[in-house]
mmCIF file of C-alpha atoms in Angstrom:
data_model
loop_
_atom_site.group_PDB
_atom_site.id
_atom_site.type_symbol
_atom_site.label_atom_id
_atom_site.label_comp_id
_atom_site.label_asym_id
_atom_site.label_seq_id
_atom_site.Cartn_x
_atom_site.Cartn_y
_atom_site.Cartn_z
ATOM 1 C CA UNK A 1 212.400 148.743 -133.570
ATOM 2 C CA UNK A 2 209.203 146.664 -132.752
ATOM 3 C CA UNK A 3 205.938 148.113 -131.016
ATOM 4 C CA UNK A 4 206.406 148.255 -127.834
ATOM 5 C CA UNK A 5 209.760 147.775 -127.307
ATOM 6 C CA UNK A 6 211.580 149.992 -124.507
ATOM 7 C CA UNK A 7 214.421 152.323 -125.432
ATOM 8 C CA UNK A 8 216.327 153.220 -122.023
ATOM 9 C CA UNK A 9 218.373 156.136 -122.197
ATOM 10 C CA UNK A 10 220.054 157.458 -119.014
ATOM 11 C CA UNK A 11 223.412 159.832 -118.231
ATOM 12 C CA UNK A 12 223.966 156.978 -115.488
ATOM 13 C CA UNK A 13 225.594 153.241 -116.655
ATOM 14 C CA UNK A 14 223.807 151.369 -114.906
ATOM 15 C CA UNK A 15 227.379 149.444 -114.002
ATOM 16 C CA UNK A 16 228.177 152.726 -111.845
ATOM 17 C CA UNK A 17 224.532 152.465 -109.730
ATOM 18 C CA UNK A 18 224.941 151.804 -106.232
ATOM 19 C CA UNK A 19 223.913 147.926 -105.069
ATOM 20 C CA UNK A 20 219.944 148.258 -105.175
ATOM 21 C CA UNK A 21 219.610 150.466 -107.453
ATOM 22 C CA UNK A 22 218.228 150.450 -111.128
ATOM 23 C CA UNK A 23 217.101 152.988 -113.976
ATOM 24 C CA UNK A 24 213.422 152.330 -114.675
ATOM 25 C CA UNK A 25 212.195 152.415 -117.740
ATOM 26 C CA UNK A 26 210.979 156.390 -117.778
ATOM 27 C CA UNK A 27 214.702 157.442 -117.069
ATOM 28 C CA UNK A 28 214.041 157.787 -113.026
ATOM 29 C CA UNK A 29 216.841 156.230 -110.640
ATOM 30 C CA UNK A 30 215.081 153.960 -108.105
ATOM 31 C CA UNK A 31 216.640 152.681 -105.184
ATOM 32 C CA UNK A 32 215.979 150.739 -101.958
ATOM 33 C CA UNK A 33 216.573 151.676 -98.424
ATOM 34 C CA UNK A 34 217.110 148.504 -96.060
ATOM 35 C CA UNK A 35 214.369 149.265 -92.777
ATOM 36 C CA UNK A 36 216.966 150.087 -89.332
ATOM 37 C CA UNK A 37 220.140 151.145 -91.578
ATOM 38 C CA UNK A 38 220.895 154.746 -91.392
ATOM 39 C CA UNK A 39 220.966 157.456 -94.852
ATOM 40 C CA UNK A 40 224.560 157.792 -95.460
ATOM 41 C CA UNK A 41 224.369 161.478 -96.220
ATOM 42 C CA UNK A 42 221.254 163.945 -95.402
ATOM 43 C CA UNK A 43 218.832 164.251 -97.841
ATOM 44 C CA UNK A 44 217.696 167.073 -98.733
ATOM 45 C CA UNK A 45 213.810 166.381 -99.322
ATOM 46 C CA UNK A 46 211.340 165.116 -97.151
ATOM 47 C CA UNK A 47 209.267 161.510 -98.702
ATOM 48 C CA UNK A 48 206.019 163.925 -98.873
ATOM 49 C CA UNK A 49 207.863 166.563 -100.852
ATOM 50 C CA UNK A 50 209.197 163.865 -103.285
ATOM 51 C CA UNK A 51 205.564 162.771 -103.714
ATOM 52 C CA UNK A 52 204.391 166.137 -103.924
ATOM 53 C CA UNK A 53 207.074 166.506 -107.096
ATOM 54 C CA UNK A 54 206.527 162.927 -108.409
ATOM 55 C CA UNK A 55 203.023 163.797 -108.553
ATOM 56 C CA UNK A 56 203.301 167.196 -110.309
ATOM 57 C CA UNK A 57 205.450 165.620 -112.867
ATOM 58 C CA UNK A 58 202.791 162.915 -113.869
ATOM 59 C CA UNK A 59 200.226 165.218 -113.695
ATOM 60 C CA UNK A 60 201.682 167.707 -116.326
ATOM 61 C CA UNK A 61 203.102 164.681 -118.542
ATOM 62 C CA UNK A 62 199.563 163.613 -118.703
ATOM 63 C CA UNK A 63 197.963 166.892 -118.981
ATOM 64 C CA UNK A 64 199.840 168.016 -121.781
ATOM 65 C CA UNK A 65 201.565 164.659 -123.432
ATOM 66 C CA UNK A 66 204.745 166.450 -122.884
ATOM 67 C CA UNK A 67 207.607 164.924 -121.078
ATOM 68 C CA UNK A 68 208.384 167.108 -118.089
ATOM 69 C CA UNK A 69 212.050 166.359 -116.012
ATOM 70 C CA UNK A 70 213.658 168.139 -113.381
ATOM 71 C CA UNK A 71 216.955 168.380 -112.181
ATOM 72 C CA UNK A 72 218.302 170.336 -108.979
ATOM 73 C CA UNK A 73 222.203 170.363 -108.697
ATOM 74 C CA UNK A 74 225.165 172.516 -109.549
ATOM 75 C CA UNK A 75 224.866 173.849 -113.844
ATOM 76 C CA UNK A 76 228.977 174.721 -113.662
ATOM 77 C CA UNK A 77 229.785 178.098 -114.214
ATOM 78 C CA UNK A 78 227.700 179.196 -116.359
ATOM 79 C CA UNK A 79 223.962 177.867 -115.666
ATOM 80 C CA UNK A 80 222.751 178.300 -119.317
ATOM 81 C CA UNK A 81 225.528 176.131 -120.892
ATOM 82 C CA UNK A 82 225.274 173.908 -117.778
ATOM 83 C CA UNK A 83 222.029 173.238 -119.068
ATOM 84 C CA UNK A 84 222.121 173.314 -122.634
ATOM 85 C CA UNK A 85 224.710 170.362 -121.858
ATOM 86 C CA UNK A 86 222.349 168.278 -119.391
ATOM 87 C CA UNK A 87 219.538 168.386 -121.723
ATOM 88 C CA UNK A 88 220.268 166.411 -124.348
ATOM 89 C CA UNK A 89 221.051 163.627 -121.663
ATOM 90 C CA UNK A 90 217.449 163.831 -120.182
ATOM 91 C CA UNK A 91 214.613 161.095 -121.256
ATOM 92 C CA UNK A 92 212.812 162.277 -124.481
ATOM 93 C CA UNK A 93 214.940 164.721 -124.503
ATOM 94 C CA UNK A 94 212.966 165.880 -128.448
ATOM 95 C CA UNK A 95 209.341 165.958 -126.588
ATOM 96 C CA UNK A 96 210.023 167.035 -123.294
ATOM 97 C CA UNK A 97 210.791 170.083 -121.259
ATOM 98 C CA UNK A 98 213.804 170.292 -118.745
ATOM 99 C CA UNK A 99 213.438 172.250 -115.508
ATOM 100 C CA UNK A 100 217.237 172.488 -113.843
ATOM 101 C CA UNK A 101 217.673 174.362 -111.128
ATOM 102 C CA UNK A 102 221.116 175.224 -109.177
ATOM 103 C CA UNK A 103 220.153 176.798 -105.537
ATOM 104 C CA UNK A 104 223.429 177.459 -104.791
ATOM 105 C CA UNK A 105 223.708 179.666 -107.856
ATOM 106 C CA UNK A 106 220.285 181.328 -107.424
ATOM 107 C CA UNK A 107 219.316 180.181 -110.934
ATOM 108 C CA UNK A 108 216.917 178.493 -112.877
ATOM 109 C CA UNK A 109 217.202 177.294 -116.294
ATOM 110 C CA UNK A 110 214.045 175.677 -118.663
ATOM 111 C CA UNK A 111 214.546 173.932 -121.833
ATOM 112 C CA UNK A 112 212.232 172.583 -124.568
ATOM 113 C CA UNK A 113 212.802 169.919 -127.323
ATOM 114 C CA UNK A 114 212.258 170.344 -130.736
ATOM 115 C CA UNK A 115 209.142 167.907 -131.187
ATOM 116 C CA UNK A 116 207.435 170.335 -128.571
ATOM 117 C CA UNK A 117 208.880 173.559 -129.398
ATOM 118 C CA UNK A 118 205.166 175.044 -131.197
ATOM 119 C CA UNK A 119 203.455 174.151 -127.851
ATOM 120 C CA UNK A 120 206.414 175.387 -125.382
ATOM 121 C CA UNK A 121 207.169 178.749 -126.247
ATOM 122 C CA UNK A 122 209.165 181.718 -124.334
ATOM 123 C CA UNK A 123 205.884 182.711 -122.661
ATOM 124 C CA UNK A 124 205.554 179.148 -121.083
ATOM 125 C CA UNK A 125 208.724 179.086 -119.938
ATOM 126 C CA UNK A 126 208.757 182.140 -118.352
ATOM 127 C CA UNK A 127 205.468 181.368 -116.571
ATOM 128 C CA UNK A 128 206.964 178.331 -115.304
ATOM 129 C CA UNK A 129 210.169 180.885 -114.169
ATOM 130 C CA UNK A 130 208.102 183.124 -112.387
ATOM 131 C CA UNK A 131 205.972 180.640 -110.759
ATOM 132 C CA UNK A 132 209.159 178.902 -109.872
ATOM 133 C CA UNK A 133 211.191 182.104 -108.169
ATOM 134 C CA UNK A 134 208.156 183.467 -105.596
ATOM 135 C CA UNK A 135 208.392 180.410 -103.265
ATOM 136 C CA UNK A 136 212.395 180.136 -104.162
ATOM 137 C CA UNK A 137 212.544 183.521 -102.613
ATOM 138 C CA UNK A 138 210.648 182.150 -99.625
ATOM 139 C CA UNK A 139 213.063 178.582 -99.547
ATOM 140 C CA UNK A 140 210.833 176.288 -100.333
ATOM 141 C CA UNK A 141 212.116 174.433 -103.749
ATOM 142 C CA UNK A 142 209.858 172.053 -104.192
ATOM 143 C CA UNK A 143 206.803 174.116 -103.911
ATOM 144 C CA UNK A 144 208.640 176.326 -106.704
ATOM 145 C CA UNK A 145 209.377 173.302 -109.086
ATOM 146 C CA UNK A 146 205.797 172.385 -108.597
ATOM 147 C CA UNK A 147 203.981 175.619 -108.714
ATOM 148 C CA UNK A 148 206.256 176.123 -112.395
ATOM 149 C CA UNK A 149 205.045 172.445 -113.350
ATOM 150 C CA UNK A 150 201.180 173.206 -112.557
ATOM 151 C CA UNK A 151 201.658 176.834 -114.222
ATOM 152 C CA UNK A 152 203.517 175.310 -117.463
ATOM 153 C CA UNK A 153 201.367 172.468 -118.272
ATOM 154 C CA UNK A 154 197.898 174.524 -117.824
ATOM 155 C CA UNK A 155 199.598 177.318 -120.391
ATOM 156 C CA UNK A 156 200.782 174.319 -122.957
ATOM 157 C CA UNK A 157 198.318 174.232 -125.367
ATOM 158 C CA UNK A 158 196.569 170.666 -125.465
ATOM 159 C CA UNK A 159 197.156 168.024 -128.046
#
């Protein structure tokens, strides 16, 4: 591979994407909304706590030259294999950290890739956990993800 190039790597074919919508080159899903047409389904954060997250995320990657995802959605049965499974399939999966969380299961699940795994150990993750589970007692998910984002990346040592 030459300098520079882009390697894309995504869980989604890009054949299967709704019209409108692409996978960038980080591994995020974008997609337009048309201005007057309606959101098929609910969804279930607001554009402020999207930026709020979106911001957390680039802050930490920066911070810490880490990769930091996050996933919210159903793990399967059993959360820790559900995630074990769904990491590999992240971007960078070998220097990044994966923060899944399934609300309906009341469970939260952090992994680390090997390239990082010196500078996120057991006590970073469980930082982030803790950080995480106050305001998911309280309902309030995203200020969880980010409160375990801000925690994590400020206890990863710097590079």
């Amino acid at each position: 591979m030459a300098s520079g190039d882009v390697l894309q790597t995504s869980s989604v074919a890009p054949a299967d994407l709704p019209v409108g919508t692409v996978v960038t080159t980080s591994g995020r899903i974008s997609g337009l909304h048309r201005i007057g047409e309606p959101f098929e389904d609910q969804l279930p954060f607001t554009t402020d706590e999207l930026v709020s997250l979106d911001d957390a995320l680039t802050d930490a990657t920066r911070a810490t030259k880490v990769r930091f995802n996050v996933y919210v959605g159903d793990l399967g049965q059993n959360p820790a294999e559900g995630a074990d499974a769904l990491f590999p399939k992240t971007p960078e999966a070998a220097r990044s950290i994966l923060i899944a969380v399934s609300p309906n299961q009341r469970a939260i699940e952090i992994r680390g890739g090997r390239d990082v795994a010196n500078r996120v150990t057991d006590r970073v993750t469980q930082l982030g956990v803790t950080a995480a589970v106050a305001s998911f007692g309280e309902g309030d998910l995203i200020d969880g993800l980010v409160s375990a984002l801000r925690v994590m990346s400020a206890a990863i040592t710097p590079r």
